[in-house]
Amino acid sequence: MIVEPPKCCWLALFTITLISNDCVGQHQDSIVKRALVKSWRKKAEEYKVRLLDRLPTNEERSYTPPQVIRNRGYPVEIHQVTTDDGYILELHRIPPNSSTTPKKVVFLQHGVLQNSGVWTANPTSRSLAFLLADRSYDVWLGNFRGNSFSRKHTTLNPSEAEFWKFSWDELGNHDIPSSIDYVLKFTGQSQLSYIGYSLGSAAVFMGAVKHQELNSKIDIVIALAPLSTFAHVTIDALRVFAPWVAHIKDVLDFMGVYGWFDTEVLGDNIFKIVCEQTRMQAQLCIDYFYNIFVGPSKNLDPDMIPLFNTNLMRGTSVKVIAQFAQNYNAGETLQAYDYGREGNMLRYGSHKPLTYDLRNVTVPVYVFSGGADRVVTPLCFVKSYCFNVLLTTVRLVTSEFDGSTICRIPPLLRPVSPYPRKDTVMLPCRWKCWWFALLTLGSKKWRTKTKSGIALFDRLPRNVERSYSPPQVIKHRGFPVEVHHVTTEDGYILELHRIPSRTPRKVVFLQHGVLQSSGTWLVNPSSRSLAFLLAELSYDVWLGNFRGNRFSRKHTTLTPDEAEFWKFSWDEIGNYDIPSVINYILTETGQSKLSYIGHSLGCGVFFIAMLKHPELNARIEIMVALAPLSSFAHITTDIFRFWTPFTDRIEDALKLVGVHGGLDSEGFGDRFFELVCEQSYIQAQYCRNWFRSIVGPSENLDPAMIPLFNVNFLRGTSVSVLAQFAQNFNAGNVFQAYDFGRRGNLLRYGSVKPLEYDLAKITAPVFIFSGGSDQLVTPLDVDWLLSKLKNLNGSNRIGDYSHLDFVWGMDAKEKLYEKVIALLPPP
């Protein structure tokens, strides 16, 4: 929902403009009044600009933390941990790159009313979880009981009051030990490093006091704004209501409110309306919400407000919230939940709650605190940790919690080292030590900020071809171009783009892969784009477009608004599109044969065409297959493997809501790519990493070309085409037709299973180029294809190539295209 500015705002702007114009007319000689009017006009225009400065939409607003992690290009695992009191906690893991050497484990625990997503909300370059993952740590993200990801129990459910009867004590006494024990057992490690924020730090301190063995399982605790004593909090709302906490809780108990505090659905929609439409709204939310409740800060990015909001108010119990007020009332102490005199006597054996003695925490602890923090205030910090010297702007750490004045200065870039640091020394906390710390920290921080600032504003060069169609790109590069239209036997009108030669020459036809267009072959500079290299050699170059993509979205009787238009799969493309195009080109050029170069699905549909129309084999001089699709059994892209078991249900759900095809990023999608990927080199590299997470690791994609990659990606197809990828993955080592289900297959193929394409019957000569790092068309699947083809003219595997290197690689000319051209008959 977009909130339009109220009419009164426009009236005010209009009135100011009229007044200003009138003033100028009547008082031409008054310099002061003209200046005043000019100032009014300027302010009105500035207000109007601010009012309409839309906040960019962030797709991760609706993502879960695992989805965010995958979207950022990282592997992810979801684990379930059952505590000794029956709560089932969900842990999110970013596993390190596969290695024979076990990696150092780092466990991150969020604060109150949050979830694991707080560690992934910021851009990748400044999110702690991703920074650690980039340094090959084994990163685990915890979720406290009761939040949106840990709302299960072995015997209870959230609708029962018993489920919500937990406080800080249960988080520290059960959640933290159970999570740590599970992580250590799963990874085979003896120790891990723990990073906690706010209540996430308090919980580990409480756990270490209650379970002394926990101290030996943690090699270091890094406490960020750590919660302990709450006596000096400066949040007015809490200070006002704290004396009445017992009565408020009784009222809530009477009303049957024991927990939840999750803004999902209604609360999220309110946040969207109030905070996430414009940058002005975002800034107001920062000023009136974040600053009131957590402390003044100019360090929050308004553009990130949607992701901040989606990771706040994620659920907990009334008792957890009440314990904040109880600890404020108790003064300078960290105490257990207060059950009242009788309840405490039964629970603790005294009229007062248990007090946690932090001197029993023996694990080394680094404490990072904030001087402007209104929750964990500087006084809370110094009173709790008994420092003799307080300097909250420097990262300090006590070696023990016993009032010692010994300190350590943690390494800046890698505070959690995977190997012991032999050069770490204990330094007495004299003023020399602090000034040295300040100087070192300050200089490194300034250098880091300067470098990141330069990178941030290292603008990506503007490419005019970003808005060009493939024929416009061809013309812009100085080549002749023709646009042709081919009508298939079943009525689809396909658009072909041709770079003609001056005299009749050998024909080369190039066919793109899924969700792409003919522009795929034109993205790279002319010196390394296959289409232009062929044209330079005087070949007659034709570029195809599959039905349903942006340039082939017409039909003799149907329109794309009708579901019937999108009822096609690989089979229809191979059975109708490819034969129609080949016959049209040969008729148009007067040639008897052509050479065919396909990428990915452009190869798969060629194989189908040759099997469905055996006479076409004689019309192919050579077929060059780049990363050819056939068997899809061994794909290693995590996000694809995750969704494939649910393909049928997802496809049914999409068709039920009227989504049969399209899948074109034109409009909003293109603007989103432009905003997120194409402003600076840093953004371009992030988006390149996103491509790599899907297709395979590669440093061979030029970040400067990202705008042209994006404009030729997500160009449209049908839901059935995408579903057939998942079907072939589920089917195993086979290249099969679309699966219509048992009944549909019987009607269509005469058997309960789909038709299997017999690749051995292809007689056209085929040469295959594949990539050793391709996650989509993997070496194992290519090996299966090689074993099936009988008229194979040869193959070449490029070890470091992933799926997109074949069309967009910076070194494609030297490593690939020169070899491809050598296989073709001379022009």
Coordinates of N, CA and C in Angstrom, one line a residue, residues 93 96-104 136 138 187-189 419:
R93 N 22.1 -22.2 10.1 CA 23.6 -22.4 9.9 C 24.0 -21.9 8.6
P96 N 30.6 -23.6 6.5 CA 31.8 -23.2 5.7 C 31.9 -24.0 4.4
N97 N 32.8 -23.5 3.5 CA 33.1 -24.2 2.3 C 33.6 -25.6 2.6
S98 N 33.2 -26.5 1.8 CA 33.7 -27.9 2.1 C 35.2 -28.0 2.2
S99 N 35.6 -28.6 3.3 CA 37.0 -28.8 3.5 C 37.2 -30.0 4.4
T100 N 38.4 -30.6 4.3 CA 38.7 -31.7 5.2 C 39.0 -31.2 6.6
T101 N 39.4 -30.0 6.7 CA 39.7 -29.4 8.1 C 38.5 -28.8 8.7
P102 N 38.1 -29.3 9.9 CA 36.9 -28.7 10.6 C 37.2 -27.2 10.8
K103 N 36.1 -26.4 10.6 CA 36.2 -25.0 10.8 C 35.8 -24.5 12.2
K104 N 36.3 -23.4 12.6 CA 36.0 -22.8 13.8 C 34.5 -22.4 13.9
S136 N 35.4 -17.9 6.4 CA 35.3 -19.4 6.5 C 35.0 -19.9 7.9
D138 N 32.4 -21.4 10.7 CA 31.1 -22.2 10.7 C 30.1 -21.4 11.5
T187 N 29.1 -30.6 14.9 CA 30.3 -30.2 14.2 C 31.5 -31.0 14.7
G188 N 31.4 -31.8 15.8 CA 32.6 -32.5 16.2 C 33.6 -31.7 16.9
Q189 N 33.3 -30.4 17.3 CA 34.2 -29.5 17.9 C 34.1 -29.7 19.4
Y419 N 42.5 -19.8 15.0 CA 43.7 -20.4 15.7 C 44.1 -19.5 16.9

